[in-house]
Amino acid sequence: SKKSLCLKYGVEHRMFKSINSKKAIEFLDGESFDLLINLRTRCIYKKSALKSARLGCLNIHHGLLPKYRGTMCDLNALSVGRSAGFSIHVMDEKIDNGEIINVVEVSSTEKDYFKYLELTRTYEVKAIQELLNYIDENGKLPEGKINKSEDSIYTRTPDICAVKDYIKKGMIL
């Protein structure tokens, strides 16, 4: 769980119904954070949340940007034997938009989605640690890459028919 991960790494945490709630925005504005990182959520940050941190807000997107956008890009990629991983990008008001800070390939062969997610967590922690070290040394985010692709592929959360297709393709869900 997110709470246990925070406890493991000694990171203070708070829980809000939504990052965009009045209570959350008041907390963010009162704390003067340098950076917000959206990790493993589907929350869409509104302008008040996006402007609350000095360096901005980053998202860990579970697809290899700029080409793979939407939800559960990694599951879709693994089901067809394509490389899967995650991207760290600056958040703005558009979904999966903002400059790309880092793209990390994790696997192209794992068929057990839960094992893949566990493996991905290790890569995410390492990527975040490296990013925070960079910010600590330089006082700013690394320069990002433009997040545009002429041939983007959009995926979404699978319905029951899609889940059955994933299982037929050998995925363990």
Tab-separated table of C-alpha atoms in Angstrom:
chain	number	residue	atom	x	y	z
A	1	SER	CA	0.000	0.000	0.000
A	2	LYS	CA	1.050	3.601	-0.433
A	3	LYS	CA	0.904	4.112	3.324
A	4	SER	CA	3.261	1.187	4.033
A	5	LEU	CA	5.658	2.362	1.306
A	6	CYS	CA	5.782	5.818	2.913
A	7	LEU	CA	6.409	4.263	6.323
A	8	LYS	CA	9.144	2.020	4.900
A	9	TYR	CA	11.023	5.007	3.459
A	10	GLY	CA	10.229	7.405	6.309
A	11	VAL	CA	8.065	9.668	4.158
A	12	GLU	CA	5.302	11.658	5.840
A	13	HIS	CA	1.940	11.100	4.186
A	14	ARG	CA	-1.596	12.486	4.206
A	15	MET	CA	-4.788	11.028	2.763
A	16	PHE	CA	-7.414	13.170	1.035
A	17	LYS	CA	-10.571	12.215	-0.786
A	18	SER	CA	-9.200	14.151	-3.774
A	19	ILE	CA	-6.097	16.222	-4.440
A	20	ASN	CA	-8.491	18.876	-5.725
A	21	SER	CA	-10.603	19.042	-2.555
A	22	LYS	CA	-10.684	22.278	-0.611
A	23	LYS	CA	-8.982	20.579	2.352
A	24	ALA	CA	-6.153	19.230	0.162
A	25	ILE	CA	-5.561	22.570	-1.574
A	26	GLU	CA	-5.459	24.389	1.767
A	27	PHE	CA	-2.891	21.857	3.004
A	28	LEU	CA	-0.767	22.157	-0.166
A	29	ASP	CA	-0.835	25.949	-0.136
A	30	GLY	CA	0.053	26.015	3.558
A	31	GLU	CA	3.074	23.743	3.205
A	32	SER	CA	4.920	25.394	0.286
A	33	PHE	CA	6.093	22.129	-1.280
A	34	ASP	CA	8.880	22.112	-3.843
A	35	LEU	CA	7.472	19.163	-5.781
A	36	LEU	CA	4.408	16.911	-5.947
A	37	ILE	CA	4.635	13.416	-7.418
A	38	ASN	CA	1.488	11.617	-8.513
A	39	LEU	CA	2.226	7.917	-8.213
A	40	ARG	CA	-0.161	5.085	-9.083
A	41	THR	CA	-3.344	7.142	-9.017
A	42	ARG	CA	-5.811	8.201	-11.664
A	43	CYS	CA	-6.359	11.597	-10.148
A	44	ILE	CA	-6.507	14.486	-12.581
A	45	TYR	CA	-4.972	17.556	-10.974
A	46	LYS	CA	-6.785	20.841	-11.499
A	47	LYS	CA	-5.019	24.195	-11.832
A	48	SER	CA	-5.039	24.982	-8.084
A	49	ALA	CA	-3.228	21.722	-7.270
A	50	LEU	CA	-0.839	22.034	-10.236
A	51	LYS	CA	0.341	25.481	-9.158
A	52	SER	CA	0.784	24.567	-5.491
A	53	ALA	CA	4.387	23.281	-5.710
A	54	ARG	CA	7.394	25.486	-6.547
A	55	LEU	CA	8.893	23.112	-9.136
A	56	GLY	CA	5.575	21.685	-10.283
A	57	CYS	CA	3.840	18.342	-10.261
A	58	LEU	CA	5.125	15.126	-11.806
A	59	ASN	CA	3.184	12.061	-12.830
A	60	ILE	CA	4.349	8.465	-13.034
A	61	HIS	CA	2.493	7.287	-16.143
A	62	HIS	CA	2.327	3.518	-16.741
A	63	GLY	CA	3.137	3.702	-20.404
A	64	LEU	CA	6.131	4.611	-22.515
A	65	LEU	CA	5.458	8.213	-23.523
A	66	PRO	CA	5.089	9.894	-25.882
A	67	LYS	CA	3.552	7.039	-27.888
A	68	TYR	CA	1.541	5.091	-25.301
A	69	ARG	CA	-1.163	7.124	-23.536
A	70	GLY	CA	-4.244	6.415	-21.460
A	71	THR	CA	-4.758	3.869	-18.707
A	72	MET	CA	-3.190	0.457	-18.245
A	73	CYS	CA	-0.770	0.912	-21.140
A	74	ASP	CA	1.585	-1.538	-19.459
A	75	LEU	CA	-0.991	-4.354	-19.332
A	76	ASN	CA	-1.799	-3.846	-22.989
A	77	ALA	CA	1.904	-3.826	-23.929
A	78	LEU	CA	2.704	-6.992	-21.980
A	79	SER	CA	-0.273	-8.842	-23.491
A	80	VAL	CA	1.202	-8.401	-26.990
A	81	GLY	CA	4.861	-8.881	-25.990
A	82	ARG	CA	5.759	-5.213	-26.399
A	83	SER	CA	8.070	-3.384	-24.001
A	84	ALA	CA	6.287	-2.020	-20.948
A	85	GLY	CA	7.379	0.478	-18.353
A	86	PHE	CA	6.639	3.952	-17.112
A	87	SER	CA	7.307	7.587	-17.846
A	88	ILE	CA	7.841	10.478	-15.486
A	89	HIS	CA	6.389	13.653	-16.926
A	90	VAL	CA	5.529	17.159	-15.802
A	91	MET	CA	1.802	17.492	-15.259
A	92	ASP	CA	-0.291	20.199	-16.819
A	93	GLU	CA	-4.029	20.519	-17.330
A	94	LYS	CA	-4.088	17.950	-20.153
A	95	ILE	CA	-3.878	14.241	-19.404
A	96	ASP	CA	-0.529	12.539	-20.208
A	97	ASN	CA	0.792	15.826	-21.581
A	98	GLY	CA	3.699	17.869	-20.109
A	99	GLU	CA	7.428	17.455	-20.779
A	100	ILE	CA	8.874	13.968	-20.335
A	101	ILE	CA	11.569	13.786	-17.647
A	102	ASN	CA	12.358	10.063	-17.832
A	103	VAL	CA	11.158	6.899	-19.590
A	104	VAL	CA	11.975	3.560	-17.959
A	105	GLU	CA	11.516	0.227	-19.724
A	106	VAL	CA	10.745	-2.560	-17.259
A	107	SER	CA	9.728	-5.724	-19.123
A	108	SER	CA	8.482	-7.186	-22.353
A	109	THR	CA	8.179	-10.798	-21.261
A	110	GLU	CA	6.346	-10.853	-17.917
A	111	LYS	CA	2.888	-12.439	-18.238
A	112	ASP	CA	1.957	-12.224	-14.536
A	113	TYR	CA	0.689	-8.665	-14.202
A	114	PHE	CA	1.040	-8.646	-10.415
A	115	LYS	CA	4.697	-9.735	-10.627
A	116	TYR	CA	5.232	-7.023	-13.223
A	117	LEU	CA	3.727	-4.377	-10.913
A	118	GLU	CA	5.969	-5.539	-8.063
A	119	LEU	CA	9.026	-5.318	-10.310
A	120	THR	CA	7.924	-1.890	-11.546
A	121	ARG	CA	7.736	-0.586	-7.992
A	122	THR	CA	11.476	-1.211	-7.564
A	123	TYR	CA	12.246	0.687	-10.770
A	124	GLU	CA	9.950	3.549	-9.718
A	125	VAL	CA	11.638	3.981	-6.337
A	126	LYS	CA	15.063	4.052	-8.015
A	127	ALA	CA	13.929	6.565	-10.659
A	128	ILE	CA	12.371	8.835	-8.036
A	129	GLN	CA	15.501	8.655	-5.854
A	130	GLU	CA	17.677	9.611	-8.834
A	131	LEU	CA	15.336	12.459	-9.718
A	132	LEU	CA	15.306	13.794	-6.155
A	133	ASN	CA	19.115	13.616	-6.034
A	134	TYR	CA	19.275	15.624	-9.262
A	135	ILE	CA	16.903	18.255	-7.846
A	136	ASP	CA	18.896	18.393	-4.607
A	137	GLU	CA	22.139	19.007	-6.524
A	138	ASN	CA	20.736	21.417	-9.142
A	139	GLY	CA	17.755	23.100	-7.484
A	140	LYS	CA	15.544	22.416	-10.481
A	141	LEU	CA	13.949	19.666	-12.535
A	142	PRO	CA	16.034	18.062	-15.269
A	143	GLU	CA	15.357	19.353	-18.752
A	144	GLY	CA	12.462	17.446	-20.272
A	145	LYS	CA	11.690	16.209	-23.770
A	146	ILE	CA	8.699	17.266	-25.823
A	147	ASN	CA	5.760	14.949	-25.236
A	148	LYS	CA	4.394	14.651	-28.765
A	149	SER	CA	3.952	11.703	-31.095
A	150	GLU	CA	2.358	11.459	-34.530
A	151	ASP	CA	1.294	7.850	-33.908
A	152	SER	CA	0.079	7.793	-30.297
A	153	ILE	CA	-1.796	4.739	-29.085
A	154	TYR	CA	-4.494	5.252	-26.446
A	155	THR	CA	-5.561	2.461	-24.116
A	156	ARG	CA	-8.152	2.398	-21.394
A	157	THR	CA	-9.132	0.301	-18.429
A	158	PRO	CA	-10.301	-3.036	-19.821
A	159	ASP	CA	-13.899	-4.149	-19.573
A	160	ILE	CA	-14.734	-7.812	-18.878
A	161	CYS	CA	-14.418	-8.771	-22.569
A	162	ALA	CA	-10.943	-7.236	-22.776
A	163	VAL	CA	-9.922	-8.995	-19.542
A	164	LYS	CA	-10.983	-12.325	-21.087
A	165	ASP	CA	-8.902	-11.502	-24.182
A	166	TYR	CA	-5.865	-10.705	-22.008
A	167	ILE	CA	-6.249	-14.068	-20.259
A	168	LYS	CA	-6.519	-15.827	-23.618
A	169	LYS	CA	-3.241	-14.154	-24.594
A	170	GLY	CA	-1.614	-15.784	-21.542
A	171	MET	CA	-1.750	-12.914	-19.086
A	172	ILE	CA	-2.168	-13.753	-15.393
A	173	LEU	CA	-4.488	-11.187	-13.819
